[in-house]
Tab-separated table of C-alpha atoms in Angstrom:
chain	number	residue	atom	x	y	z
A	1	UNK	CA	-49.816	30.358	-41.507
A	2	UNK	CA	-46.650	29.099	-42.566
A	3	UNK	CA	-46.145	26.252	-45.399
A	4	UNK	CA	-46.012	23.180	-42.335
A	5	UNK	CA	-49.390	24.533	-41.344
A	6	UNK	CA	-51.110	23.636	-44.453
A	7	UNK	CA	-49.873	20.066	-44.168
A	8	UNK	CA	-52.503	17.511	-42.773
A	9	UNK	CA	-51.820	17.343	-38.939
A	10	UNK	CA	-51.511	13.774	-37.611
A	11	UNK	CA	-53.639	12.247	-35.311
A	12	UNK	CA	-52.267	11.527	-31.679
A	13	UNK	CA	-51.025	8.097	-32.318
A	14	UNK	CA	-49.523	9.017	-35.675
A	15	UNK	CA	-47.699	11.980	-33.719
A	16	UNK	CA	-46.637	9.318	-31.031
A	17	UNK	CA	-45.224	7.110	-33.409
A	18	UNK	CA	-43.334	9.974	-35.319
A	19	UNK	CA	-42.153	11.185	-32.215
A	20	UNK	CA	-40.331	7.665	-31.175
A	21	UNK	CA	-38.641	7.476	-34.669
A	22	UNK	CA	-37.841	11.137	-33.893
A	23	UNK	CA	-36.316	10.223	-30.640
A	24	UNK	CA	-34.258	7.166	-32.027
A	25	UNK	CA	-32.886	9.532	-34.677
A	26	UNK	CA	-32.009	12.468	-32.396
A	27	UNK	CA	-30.359	10.284	-30.060
A	28	UNK	CA	-31.758	10.881	-26.995
A	29	UNK	CA	-32.569	9.101	-23.841
A	30	UNK	CA	-36.260	9.548	-22.571
A	31	UNK	CA	-34.623	11.522	-19.459
A	32	UNK	CA	-32.424	13.485	-21.469
A	33	UNK	CA	-36.220	14.253	-23.751
A	34	UNK	CA	-37.474	14.909	-20.444
A	35	UNK	CA	-35.215	17.918	-19.691
A	36	UNK	CA	-35.294	19.452	-22.887
A	37	UNK	CA	-39.179	18.983	-22.532
A	38	UNK	CA	-39.436	20.440	-18.502
A	39	UNK	CA	-36.709	23.740	-19.890
A	40	UNK	CA	-39.498	24.411	-22.927
A	41	UNK	CA	-42.425	24.969	-19.997
A	42	UNK	CA	-43.603	21.204	-20.129
A	43	UNK	CA	-46.068	20.288	-17.130
A	44	UNK	CA	-45.831	16.844	-17.097
A	45	UNK	CA	-43.173	14.785	-15.160
A	46	UNK	CA	-40.615	12.190	-16.227
A	47	UNK	CA	-42.715	9.123	-15.633
A	48	UNK	CA	-45.829	10.377	-17.268
A	49	UNK	CA	-43.813	11.457	-20.430
A	50	UNK	CA	-42.105	7.790	-20.085
A	51	UNK	CA	-45.746	5.888	-20.321
A	52	UNK	CA	-46.504	8.187	-23.114
A	53	UNK	CA	-43.667	7.184	-25.178
A	54	UNK	CA	-44.070	3.416	-24.281
A	55	UNK	CA	-47.899	3.774	-25.679
A	56	UNK	CA	-49.490	3.891	-22.384
A	57	UNK	CA	-51.879	7.321	-21.028
A	58	UNK	CA	-52.216	9.578	-24.241
A	59	UNK	CA	-50.814	13.384	-22.873
A	60	UNK	CA	-52.812	16.749	-23.969
A	61	UNK	CA	-51.572	17.777	-27.555
A	62	UNK	CA	-50.031	20.922	-26.101
A	63	UNK	CA	-47.945	18.774	-23.988
A	64	UNK	CA	-46.900	16.444	-26.851
A	65	UNK	CA	-46.189	19.380	-29.119
A	66	UNK	CA	-43.847	20.546	-26.659
A	67	UNK	CA	-42.042	16.806	-26.804
A	68	UNK	CA	-42.074	17.147	-30.253
A	69	UNK	CA	-40.361	20.814	-29.857
A	70	UNK	CA	-37.963	19.429	-28.161
A	71	UNK	CA	-36.802	16.453	-30.163
A	72	UNK	CA	-37.023	19.316	-33.465
A	73	UNK	CA	-34.498	21.276	-31.971
A	74	UNK	CA	-32.208	18.117	-31.415
A	75	UNK	CA	-33.293	17.441	-35.248
A	76	UNK	CA	-32.652	20.678	-36.396
A	77	UNK	CA	-29.173	20.529	-34.514
A	78	UNK	CA	-27.968	16.921	-36.374
A	79	UNK	CA	-30.277	16.394	-39.256
A	80	UNK	CA	-32.698	19.221	-39.859
A	81	UNK	CA	-35.391	16.609	-39.648
A	82	UNK	CA	-38.659	17.375	-37.522
A	83	UNK	CA	-41.558	15.998	-36.041
A	84	UNK	CA	-44.904	17.635	-36.675
A	85	UNK	CA	-46.986	19.235	-34.644
A	86	UNK	CA	-50.593	18.264	-33.435
A	87	UNK	CA	-51.807	22.181	-32.860
A	88	UNK	CA	-50.612	24.807	-35.357
A	89	UNK	CA	-47.793	26.494	-34.541
A	90	UNK	CA	-48.212	30.424	-36.148
A	91	UNK	CA	-45.968	33.116	-36.972
A	92	UNK	CA	-45.800	35.733	-34.304
A	93	UNK	CA	-47.162	39.274	-35.950
A	94	UNK	CA	-44.858	40.162	-38.935
A	95	UNK	CA	-42.490	43.118	-38.076
A	96	UNK	CA	-41.787	44.244	-41.780
A	97	UNK	CA	-42.799	43.389	-45.558
A	98	UNK	CA	-46.206	42.855	-47.122
A	99	UNK	CA	-48.232	41.903	-44.534
A	100	UNK	CA	-46.707	44.143	-41.730
A	101	UNK	CA	-47.888	47.033	-43.957
A	102	UNK	CA	-51.223	46.438	-44.035
A	103	UNK	CA	-51.521	45.542	-40.354
A	104	UNK	CA	-49.836	49.065	-39.895
A	105	UNK	CA	-52.546	50.541	-41.978
A	106	UNK	CA	-55.412	48.697	-40.476
A	107	UNK	CA	-54.261	49.219	-36.923
A	108	UNK	CA	-53.355	52.563	-37.858
A	109	UNK	CA	-56.516	53.766	-38.866
A	110	UNK	CA	-58.147	52.425	-35.536
A	111	UNK	CA	-60.003	55.497	-34.200
A	112	UNK	CA	-58.151	57.558	-36.405
A	113	UNK	CA	-59.833	60.934	-37.845
A	114	UNK	CA	-59.180	61.083	-41.810
A	115	UNK	CA	-56.354	63.708	-41.294
A	116	UNK	CA	-54.109	61.333	-39.432
A	117	UNK	CA	-54.465	58.810	-42.689
A	118	UNK	CA	-51.265	60.384	-44.504
A	119	UNK	CA	-49.269	59.615	-41.472
A	120	UNK	CA	-50.519	55.903	-41.118
A	121	UNK	CA	-49.828	55.423	-45.108
A	122	UNK	CA	-46.281	56.650	-44.203
A	123	UNK	CA	-45.920	53.760	-41.679
A	124	UNK	CA	-47.248	51.162	-43.609
A	125	UNK	CA	-44.414	52.298	-46.113
A	126	UNK	CA	-41.840	51.927	-43.806
A	127	UNK	CA	-42.997	48.294	-43.220
A	128	UNK	CA	-41.976	48.098	-46.598
A	129	UNK	CA	-38.656	49.503	-46.481
A	130	UNK	CA	-40.349	52.344	-48.992
A	131	UNK	CA	-41.575	56.233	-48.463
A	132	UNK	CA	-45.314	56.467	-49.032
A	133	UNK	CA	-46.871	59.525	-49.719
A	134	UNK	CA	-51.007	60.035	-50.695
A	135	UNK	CA	-52.188	62.706	-53.378
A	136	UNK	CA	-55.935	63.208	-53.405
A	137	UNK	CA	-57.903	64.661	-57.140
A	138	UNK	CA	-59.299	67.709	-56.521
A	139	UNK	CA	-63.107	68.399	-57.168
A	140	UNK	CA	-62.077	70.292	-60.088
A	141	UNK	CA	-60.466	67.301	-61.643
A	142	UNK	CA	-57.630	68.955	-62.184
A	143	UNK	CA	-54.487	68.543	-60.040
A	144	UNK	CA	-53.673	66.263	-57.269
A	145	UNK	CA	-53.426	67.379	-54.027
A	146	UNK	CA	-50.693	66.296	-51.302
A	147	UNK	CA	-52.639	64.820	-48.384
A	148	UNK	CA	-49.921	65.417	-45.623
A	149	UNK	CA	-49.166	68.664	-46.938
A	150	UNK	CA	-45.449	70.396	-47.502
A	151	UNK	CA	-45.870	69.369	-51.169
A	152	UNK	CA	-46.973	71.676	-54.427
A	153	UNK	CA	-50.323	70.184	-56.097
A	154	UNK	CA	-49.452	67.736	-59.510
A	155	UNK	CA	-51.211	68.768	-62.502
A	156	UNK	CA	-53.280	65.681	-63.991
A	157	UNK	CA	-52.360	66.734	-67.335
A	158	UNK	CA	-48.991	67.721	-66.735
A	159	UNK	CA	-47.043	65.125	-64.447
A	160	UNK	CA	-46.428	61.369	-64.256
A	161	UNK	CA	-48.734	60.923	-61.063
A	162	UNK	CA	-51.338	62.770	-63.315
A	163	UNK	CA	-51.094	60.038	-66.086
A	164	UNK	CA	-50.851	57.118	-63.674
A	165	UNK	CA	-54.387	59.475	-62.414
A	166	UNK	CA	-55.888	59.569	-65.900
A	167	UNK	CA	-54.899	55.978	-67.208
A	168	UNK	CA	-55.491	53.968	-64.079
A	169	UNK	CA	-51.921	52.348	-64.613
A	170	UNK	CA	-48.721	52.383	-62.344
A	171	UNK	CA	-45.967	54.261	-63.637
A	172	UNK	CA	-42.568	54.740	-62.883
A	173	UNK	CA	-40.249	58.042	-62.683
A	174	UNK	CA	-36.270	57.421	-62.313
A	175	UNK	CA	-34.860	59.816	-64.608
A	176	UNK	CA	-34.723	62.513	-62.508
A	177	UNK	CA	-34.766	63.159	-58.422
A	178	UNK	CA	-35.757	59.820	-56.451
A	179	UNK	CA	-36.818	56.755	-57.880
A	180	UNK	CA	-40.489	56.649	-57.499
A	181	UNK	CA	-43.354	54.705	-58.670
A	182	UNK	CA	-47.176	56.089	-58.788
A	183	UNK	CA	-49.965	53.330	-58.064
A	184	UNK	CA	-54.011	54.677	-58.667
A	185	UNK	CA	-55.721	55.203	-55.556
A	186	UNK	CA	-58.691	53.796	-55.875
A	187	UNK	CA	-61.866	52.692	-53.838
A	188	UNK	CA	-63.228	49.458	-55.771
A	189	UNK	CA	-63.081	51.611	-59.534
A	190	UNK	CA	-63.486	55.023	-58.134
A	191	UNK	CA	-60.539	57.537	-58.783
A	192	UNK	CA	-59.638	59.081	-55.522
A	193	UNK	CA	-55.750	60.104	-56.937
A	194	UNK	CA	-52.550	58.336	-56.537
A	195	UNK	CA	-50.079	56.909	-54.390
A	196	UNK	CA	-46.597	58.094	-54.671
A	197	UNK	CA	-43.636	55.183	-53.251
A	198	UNK	CA	-40.365	56.759	-53.443
A	199	UNK	CA	-37.248	54.056	-53.278
A	200	UNK	CA	-33.539	54.004	-52.604
A	201	UNK	CA	-32.450	51.512	-55.363
A	202	UNK	CA	-33.614	52.623	-58.764
A	203	UNK	CA	-33.672	48.424	-59.319
A	204	UNK	CA	-36.615	48.215	-57.131
A	205	UNK	CA	-39.011	50.349	-59.566
A	206	UNK	CA	-38.532	46.923	-61.579
A	207	UNK	CA	-39.504	44.488	-58.592
A	208	UNK	CA	-42.538	42.938	-59.581
A	209	UNK	CA	-42.986	41.577	-55.936
A	210	UNK	CA	-42.833	45.135	-54.289
A	211	UNK	CA	-44.937	46.543	-57.362
A	212	UNK	CA	-47.912	43.826	-56.060
A	213	UNK	CA	-47.026	45.040	-52.223
A	214	UNK	CA	-47.623	48.470	-52.789
A	215	UNK	CA	-50.575	47.999	-55.095
A	216	UNK	CA	-52.333	45.860	-52.100
A	217	UNK	CA	-51.265	49.085	-49.757
A	218	UNK	CA	-52.977	51.491	-52.380
A	219	UNK	CA	-56.323	49.417	-52.507
A	220	UNK	CA	-56.071	49.295	-48.738
A	221	UNK	CA	-55.863	53.252	-48.583
A	222	UNK	CA	-58.430	53.712	-50.719
A	223	UNK	CA	-60.952	51.790	-48.910
A	224	UNK	CA	-59.880	54.008	-45.574
A	225	UNK	CA	-59.687	57.023	-47.096
A	226	UNK	CA	-63.544	56.466	-48.296
A	227	UNK	CA	-64.414	54.972	-44.823
A	228	UNK	CA	-62.713	58.389	-42.688
A	229	UNK	CA	-64.318	60.540	-45.109
A	230	UNK	CA	-67.592	59.696	-44.102
A	231	UNK	CA	-67.379	61.098	-40.557
A	232	UNK	CA	-64.556	63.872	-40.945
A	233	UNK	CA	-63.780	66.803	-43.309
A	234	UNK	CA	-60.064	66.788	-42.895
A	235	UNK	CA	-59.551	64.925	-46.260
A	236	UNK	CA	-62.456	66.148	-48.063
A	237	UNK	CA	-61.642	69.923	-47.772
A	238	UNK	CA	-58.160	69.525	-49.175
A	239	UNK	CA	-59.995	68.441	-52.560
A	240	UNK	CA	-61.716	72.092	-52.577
A	241	UNK	CA	-60.615	74.788	-54.184
A	242	UNK	CA	-63.376	77.292	-53.016
A	243	UNK	CA	-66.377	77.233	-50.794
A	244	UNK	CA	-69.264	75.066	-52.028
A	245	UNK	CA	-72.549	76.826	-52.205
A	246	UNK	CA	-75.522	75.290	-50.128
A	247	UNK	CA	-77.220	73.711	-53.090
A	248	UNK	CA	-74.076	72.317	-54.483
A	249	UNK	CA	-73.232	70.748	-50.659
A	250	UNK	CA	-76.541	69.590	-50.870
A	251	UNK	CA	-76.614	67.583	-54.140
A	252	UNK	CA	-72.687	66.581	-53.623
A	253	UNK	CA	-73.596	64.765	-50.716
A	254	UNK	CA	-76.653	63.018	-51.910
A	255	UNK	CA	-74.271	61.341	-55.219
A	256	UNK	CA	-73.032	58.081	-55.299
A	257	UNK	CA	-69.653	57.061	-55.940
A	258	UNK	CA	-68.477	58.780	-59.504
A	259	UNK	CA	-67.434	55.411	-60.794
A	260	UNK	CA	-68.462	52.280	-60.313
A	261	UNK	CA	-68.548	48.669	-61.977
A	262	UNK	CA	-69.320	44.984	-61.606
A	263	UNK	CA	-68.291	41.925	-64.034
A	264	UNK	CA	-70.890	42.867	-66.417
A	265	UNK	CA	-71.458	46.677	-66.052
A	266	UNK	CA	-69.168	49.878	-65.477
A	267	UNK	CA	-70.250	53.486	-65.402
A	268	UNK	CA	-68.504	57.003	-64.529
A	269	UNK	CA	-70.392	60.080	-64.009
A	270	UNK	CA	-69.598	63.852	-63.371
A	271	UNK	CA	-70.875	67.030	-62.425
A	272	UNK	CA	-70.089	70.469	-63.248
A	273	UNK	CA	-69.380	73.396	-62.028
A	274	UNK	CA	-68.610	71.256	-58.580
A	275	UNK	CA	-69.099	74.056	-56.647
A	276	UNK	CA	-72.076	76.003	-57.782
A	277	UNK	CA	-74.145	72.910	-59.130
A	278	UNK	CA	-77.902	73.120	-58.123
A	279	UNK	CA	-80.296	71.325	-60.346
A	280	UNK	CA	-78.481	68.455	-61.759
A	281	UNK	CA	-78.101	64.930	-60.247
A	282	UNK	CA	-77.619	61.324	-61.225
A	283	UNK	CA	-78.063	57.943	-59.382
A	284	UNK	CA	-77.376	54.286	-59.998
A	285	UNK	CA	-77.718	51.157	-58.417
A	286	UNK	CA	-75.875	47.495	-59.735
A	287	UNK	CA	-76.265	44.091	-58.759
A	288	UNK	CA	-75.209	41.009	-59.880
A	289	UNK	CA	-78.596	40.852	-62.674
A	290	UNK	CA	-79.662	44.320	-63.187
A	291	UNK	CA	-78.181	48.027	-63.550
A	292	UNK	CA	-79.987	51.168	-62.869
A	293	UNK	CA	-79.204	54.452	-63.929
A	294	UNK	CA	-80.924	57.993	-63.919
A	295	UNK	CA	-80.398	61.471	-64.734
A	296	UNK	CA	-82.281	64.355	-63.367
A	297	UNK	CA	-82.053	68.086	-63.924
A	298	UNK	CA	-84.596	70.429	-62.087
A	299	UNK	CA	-85.704	73.603	-63.865
A	300	UNK	CA	-84.060	77.012	-62.621
A	301	UNK	CA	-80.903	77.771	-61.061
A	302	UNK	CA	-81.017	78.193	-57.437
A	303	UNK	CA	-80.871	76.428	-54.292
A	304	UNK	CA	-84.390	75.661	-54.488
A	305	UNK	CA	-83.588	73.904	-57.563
A	306	UNK	CA	-81.163	72.026	-55.777
A	307	UNK	CA	-84.006	71.040	-53.529
A	308	UNK	CA	-86.389	69.975	-56.166
A	309	UNK	CA	-83.555	67.715	-57.873
A	310	UNK	CA	-82.763	66.159	-54.513
A	311	UNK	CA	-86.406	65.280	-53.939
A	312	UNK	CA	-87.010	63.639	-57.192
A	313	UNK	CA	-83.348	61.817	-56.458
A	314	UNK	CA	-84.704	60.462	-53.047
A	315	UNK	CA	-88.495	59.746	-54.745
A	316	UNK	CA	-86.431	57.943	-57.295
A	317	UNK	CA	-84.374	56.092	-54.630
A	318	UNK	CA	-87.431	54.995	-52.212
A	319	UNK	CA	-89.462	53.518	-55.599
A	320	UNK	CA	-86.499	51.443	-56.760
A	321	UNK	CA	-85.459	49.926	-53.431
A	322	UNK	CA	-89.030	49.060	-52.694
A	323	UNK	CA	-88.833	46.697	-55.701
A	324	UNK	CA	-90.597	49.425	-57.912
A	325	UNK	CA	-90.452	49.255	-61.700
A	326	UNK	CA	-90.002	51.944	-64.203
A	327	UNK	CA	-93.800	53.419	-64.345
A	328	UNK	CA	-94.099	53.403	-60.844
A	329	UNK	CA	-90.671	55.082	-60.163
A	330	UNK	CA	-91.859	57.604	-62.486
A	331	UNK	CA	-95.273	58.331	-60.815
A	332	UNK	CA	-93.258	58.248	-57.326
A	333	UNK	CA	-91.076	61.223	-58.831
A	334	UNK	CA	-94.400	62.887	-59.774
A	335	UNK	CA	-96.386	63.068	-56.914
A	336	UNK	CA	-93.157	64.057	-54.630
A	337	UNK	CA	-92.150	66.977	-56.677
A	338	UNK	CA	-95.831	68.011	-57.182
A	339	UNK	CA	-96.651	67.616	-53.693
A	340	UNK	CA	-93.906	69.250	-51.971
A	341	UNK	CA	-93.363	72.047	-54.351
A	342	UNK	CA	-96.801	72.706	-56.506
A	343	UNK	CA	-97.779	71.781	-59.988
A	344	UNK	CA	-96.566	73.903	-62.158
A	345	UNK	CA	-93.723	76.112	-61.158
A	346	UNK	CA	-91.175	73.666	-60.267
A	347	UNK	CA	-90.364	70.479	-62.486
A	348	UNK	CA	-88.020	68.152	-63.163
A	349	UNK	CA	-86.623	66.542	-66.477
A	350	UNK	CA	-84.924	63.129	-66.492
A	351	UNK	CA	-83.974	59.838	-68.062
A	352	UNK	CA	-84.720	56.518	-65.607
A	353	UNK	CA	-83.141	53.398	-67.288
A	354	UNK	CA	-82.631	49.977	-66.159
A	355	UNK	CA	-80.728	47.477	-68.100
A	356	UNK	CA	-80.719	43.127	-67.774
A	357	UNK	CA	-77.389	42.024	-67.244
A	358	UNK	CA	-77.897	38.633	-68.459
A	359	UNK	CA	-79.558	39.550	-71.822
A	360	UNK	CA	-78.606	43.266	-72.370
A	361	UNK	CA	-82.641	44.148	-72.535
A	362	UNK	CA	-82.689	48.016	-72.037
A	363	UNK	CA	-86.214	49.910	-70.911
A	364	UNK	CA	-85.961	53.367	-70.263
A	365	UNK	CA	-88.342	56.608	-69.754
A	366	UNK	CA	-87.429	59.954	-71.088
A	367	UNK	CA	-89.046	62.603	-69.143
A	368	UNK	CA	-88.686	66.297	-71.272
A	369	UNK	CA	-84.926	65.509	-71.314
A	370	UNK	CA	-82.112	64.922	-74.103
A	371	UNK	CA	-82.666	61.332	-74.933
A	372	UNK	CA	-79.847	58.476	-74.287
A	373	UNK	CA	-77.130	58.108	-76.724
A	374	UNK	CA	-76.046	54.771	-77.905
A	375	UNK	CA	-72.637	53.919	-78.697
A	376	UNK	CA	-71.496	50.879	-80.563
A	377	UNK	CA	-67.956	49.823	-82.055
A	378	UNK	CA	-66.812	53.330	-81.123
A	379	UNK	CA	-69.484	55.639	-82.821
A	380	UNK	CA	-72.661	56.598	-81.930
A	381	UNK	CA	-75.144	54.645	-84.076
A	382	UNK	CA	-78.499	56.406	-82.611
A	383	UNK	CA	-80.264	58.343	-79.813
A	384	UNK	CA	-83.064	56.306	-77.915
A	385	UNK	CA	-86.390	58.458	-78.764
A	386	UNK	CA	-88.598	55.742	-77.033
A	387	UNK	CA	-90.317	56.121	-73.642
A	388	UNK	CA	-91.172	59.991	-73.904
A	389	UNK	CA	-93.245	61.755	-71.765
A	390	UNK	CA	-93.838	64.967	-69.862
A	391	UNK	CA	-91.591	66.503	-67.506
A	392	UNK	CA	-91.742	65.070	-63.824
A	393	UNK	CA	-94.111	66.845	-61.803
A	394	UNK	CA	-96.421	67.961	-64.611
A	395	UNK	CA	-98.272	64.230	-64.439
A	396	UNK	CA	-99.258	64.872	-61.039
A	397	UNK	CA	-101.013	67.893	-61.911
A	398	UNK	CA	-103.027	66.062	-65.006
A	399	UNK	CA	-103.881	63.297	-62.667
A	400	UNK	CA	-106.251	65.778	-60.686
A	401	UNK	CA	-107.739	67.233	-64.116
A	402	UNK	CA	-110.485	66.693	-66.164
A	403	UNK	CA	-109.918	63.239	-68.101
A	404	UNK	CA	-110.052	64.862	-71.450
A	405	UNK	CA	-107.060	67.106	-70.141
A	406	UNK	CA	-105.138	64.074	-68.926
A	407	UNK	CA	-101.489	63.297	-70.148
A	408	UNK	CA	-101.310	59.918	-72.365
A	409	UNK	CA	-100.573	57.310	-70.702
A	410	UNK	CA	-96.783	56.417	-69.635
A	411	UNK	CA	-94.749	53.894	-72.790
A	412	UNK	CA	-91.934	52.752	-71.342
A	413	UNK	CA	-88.968	52.559	-74.100
A	414	UNK	CA	-86.986	49.199	-75.065
A	415	UNK	CA	-83.780	48.567	-76.551
A	416	UNK	CA	-81.735	45.846	-77.112
A	417	UNK	CA	-77.800	46.172	-76.233
A	418	UNK	CA	-75.121	44.560	-77.887
A	419	UNK	CA	-72.126	43.062	-76.161
A	420	UNK	CA	-69.609	46.334	-75.377
A	421	UNK	CA	-72.185	48.737	-76.007
A	422	UNK	CA	-72.262	52.137	-74.582
A	423	UNK	CA	-75.089	54.508	-73.006
A	424	UNK	CA	-74.433	58.059	-72.854
A	425	UNK	CA	-76.522	60.271	-70.538
A	426	UNK	CA	-76.561	63.749	-70.140
A	427	UNK	CA	-78.243	66.957	-69.590
A	428	UNK	CA	-78.703	69.898	-71.734
A	429	UNK	CA	-76.066	71.991	-69.753
A	430	UNK	CA	-73.449	69.761	-72.032
A	431	UNK	CA	-74.793	70.614	-75.285
A	432	UNK	CA	-76.308	74.357	-74.633
A	433	UNK	CA	-73.055	75.611	-73.325
A	434	UNK	CA	-72.222	78.407	-75.276
A	435	UNK	CA	-68.796	80.175	-75.985
A	436	UNK	CA	-68.477	84.237	-76.260
A	437	UNK	CA	-70.333	84.122	-79.804
A	438	UNK	CA	-72.708	82.020	-78.379
A	439	UNK	CA	-72.521	79.104	-80.589
A	440	UNK	CA	-73.523	75.775	-78.635
A	441	UNK	CA	-70.925	73.089	-77.748
A	442	UNK	CA	-73.945	70.843	-79.437
A	443	UNK	CA	-74.894	67.573	-80.198
A	444	UNK	CA	-72.419	66.879	-83.438
A	445	UNK	CA	-69.782	68.291	-81.352
A	446	UNK	CA	-69.950	65.621	-78.309
A	447	UNK	CA	-70.762	63.102	-80.781
A	448	UNK	CA	-67.241	63.550	-82.193
A	449	UNK	CA	-65.442	63.919	-78.885
A	450	UNK	CA	-66.836	60.344	-77.776
A	451	UNK	CA	-65.961	58.963	-80.891
A	452	UNK	CA	-62.342	60.444	-80.495
A	453	UNK	CA	-61.961	59.054	-77.136
A	454	UNK	CA	-63.393	56.063	-77.979
A	455	UNK	CA	-60.912	55.545	-80.974
A	456	UNK	CA	-57.443	56.591	-77.926
A	457	UNK	CA	-59.682	53.761	-75.570
A	458	UNK	CA	-59.450	56.469	-72.816
A	459	UNK	CA	-60.872	54.777	-69.607
A	460	UNK	CA	-64.557	55.754	-68.672
A	461	UNK	CA	-63.918	58.285	-65.676
A	462	UNK	CA	-61.063	59.570	-67.738
A	463	UNK	CA	-63.590	60.188	-71.017
A	464	UNK	CA	-66.199	61.961	-68.537
A	465	UNK	CA	-63.681	64.174	-67.053
A	466	UNK	CA	-62.285	65.289	-70.558
A	467	UNK	CA	-65.546	66.051	-71.808
A	468	UNK	CA	-66.253	68.162	-69.023
A	469	UNK	CA	-63.171	69.775	-69.325
A	470	UNK	CA	-63.709	70.325	-73.118
A	471	UNK	CA	-66.805	72.111	-72.301
A	472	UNK	CA	-65.629	74.361	-69.823
A	473	UNK	CA	-63.008	75.361	-72.254
A	474	UNK	CA	-65.906	75.765	-74.622
A	475	UNK	CA	-67.602	78.563	-72.767
A	476	UNK	CA	-63.742	79.992	-71.424
A	477	UNK	CA	-64.089	78.264	-67.830
A	478	UNK	CA	-67.689	79.389	-66.800
A	479	UNK	CA	-70.483	77.444	-67.209
A	480	UNK	CA	-73.953	79.065	-67.555
A	481	UNK	CA	-75.798	75.690	-66.611
A	482	UNK	CA	-75.269	72.679	-64.828
A	483	UNK	CA	-73.373	69.782	-66.656
A	484	UNK	CA	-73.837	66.246	-66.251
A	485	UNK	CA	-72.730	63.301	-67.852
A	486	UNK	CA	-72.955	59.689	-67.207
A	487	UNK	CA	-71.353	56.811	-69.645
A	488	UNK	CA	-72.239	53.121	-69.060
A	489	UNK	CA	-71.059	49.899	-70.670
A	490	UNK	CA	-72.466	46.665	-70.829
A	491	UNK	CA	-69.848	43.560	-71.005
A	492	UNK	CA	-71.592	40.862	-70.123
A	493	UNK	CA	-69.212	38.019	-69.049
A	494	UNK	CA	-68.592	35.261	-71.619
């Protein structure tokens, strides 16, 4: 919509008055006006037009706007003054510029398979007068893979594109080769990769308007990539370096986005290994009032472990979405795991938590699992030892046992968070990772790593990525157990 469209539109009589004023300034007779009006497609005859000008029978708005247009053309010729229109005069679809780029991306993605999106991005870039390429992060979180092919992957830890991805910042590169910018490719706050924007003139790297336009395009592309990946494998397979096991495929399909956030709460999680994970899983749900978190670790290392973890996660979601609290969520997991897999052989450890986003009050349950850690002012201040209970699945067996043999009633731990506090949830695959000598990665090394990353002010998803890389290096690249980490921060809006 143009600037004129945003002004208050005149009524019929006000437009008629202004039309008479404009006509006198245009130095046109009524007959001359009618000829111009008729040439523009006007439907009324000269008598009707004259009656309208003299205050007689009003004409339809579309016809009076044509009269105004005829006068405006004459005024543009002699003075530039114009008569306002009664109907909105909208601009035609843009052929270049930022709106044209967004329209190109939206229309190009209609009924497009995922693998067509790189070409859609290129076409949108042409509308901006730049060259656009999309790079997707691989599931190992080590490289950025070109979505269109024909280019080499870019290392996250060894390239400007990787730094833009890691820092979630726009970076430029004009020292060698074509001048270009790198924009984080996001869906919400989840990192999907980067968008490379190559320009002809190095001066464009400092153009704030171009940066804004490319950032808008990058944001739209992030949403489109996530949406199209739900119904096609074309982009997903590019992010894989090897084939996933059936257990890993099962768990990954159930996971929520690895990063999410609201005004008051942000979290990031990651599972490793990406292609053989079986028994680990995590979940969350964010609203304007509450954050729900869960981490699970099924016993064993097989496809069956993946099934157990999937059952626990599904039972948790069903109870949570049904409005149940922590007590009944835990009971639902107990019942589901016990009924499906027996009362003693297939069990799940885990942590369930919920945070009231207005007060910071946190309630949690820890079922045979490493306790959550609390970070405050960049330091791990304590482990949250409340809300302890046996592994999920045991309580279901105990419910049918004699009263004297039943487990104790479930208790729920509580903690009051302070603004800026971090919660650290992890499975024992992090702390119990062993090197060639048998030495554990351990809780002390985990604490030191988290505090070092906090001091460096690394973004949450980058801290998670670096931690998993550190655990892998400790084991010479081979995990003996699934490793899962979830970081969450409460930062209420003042």
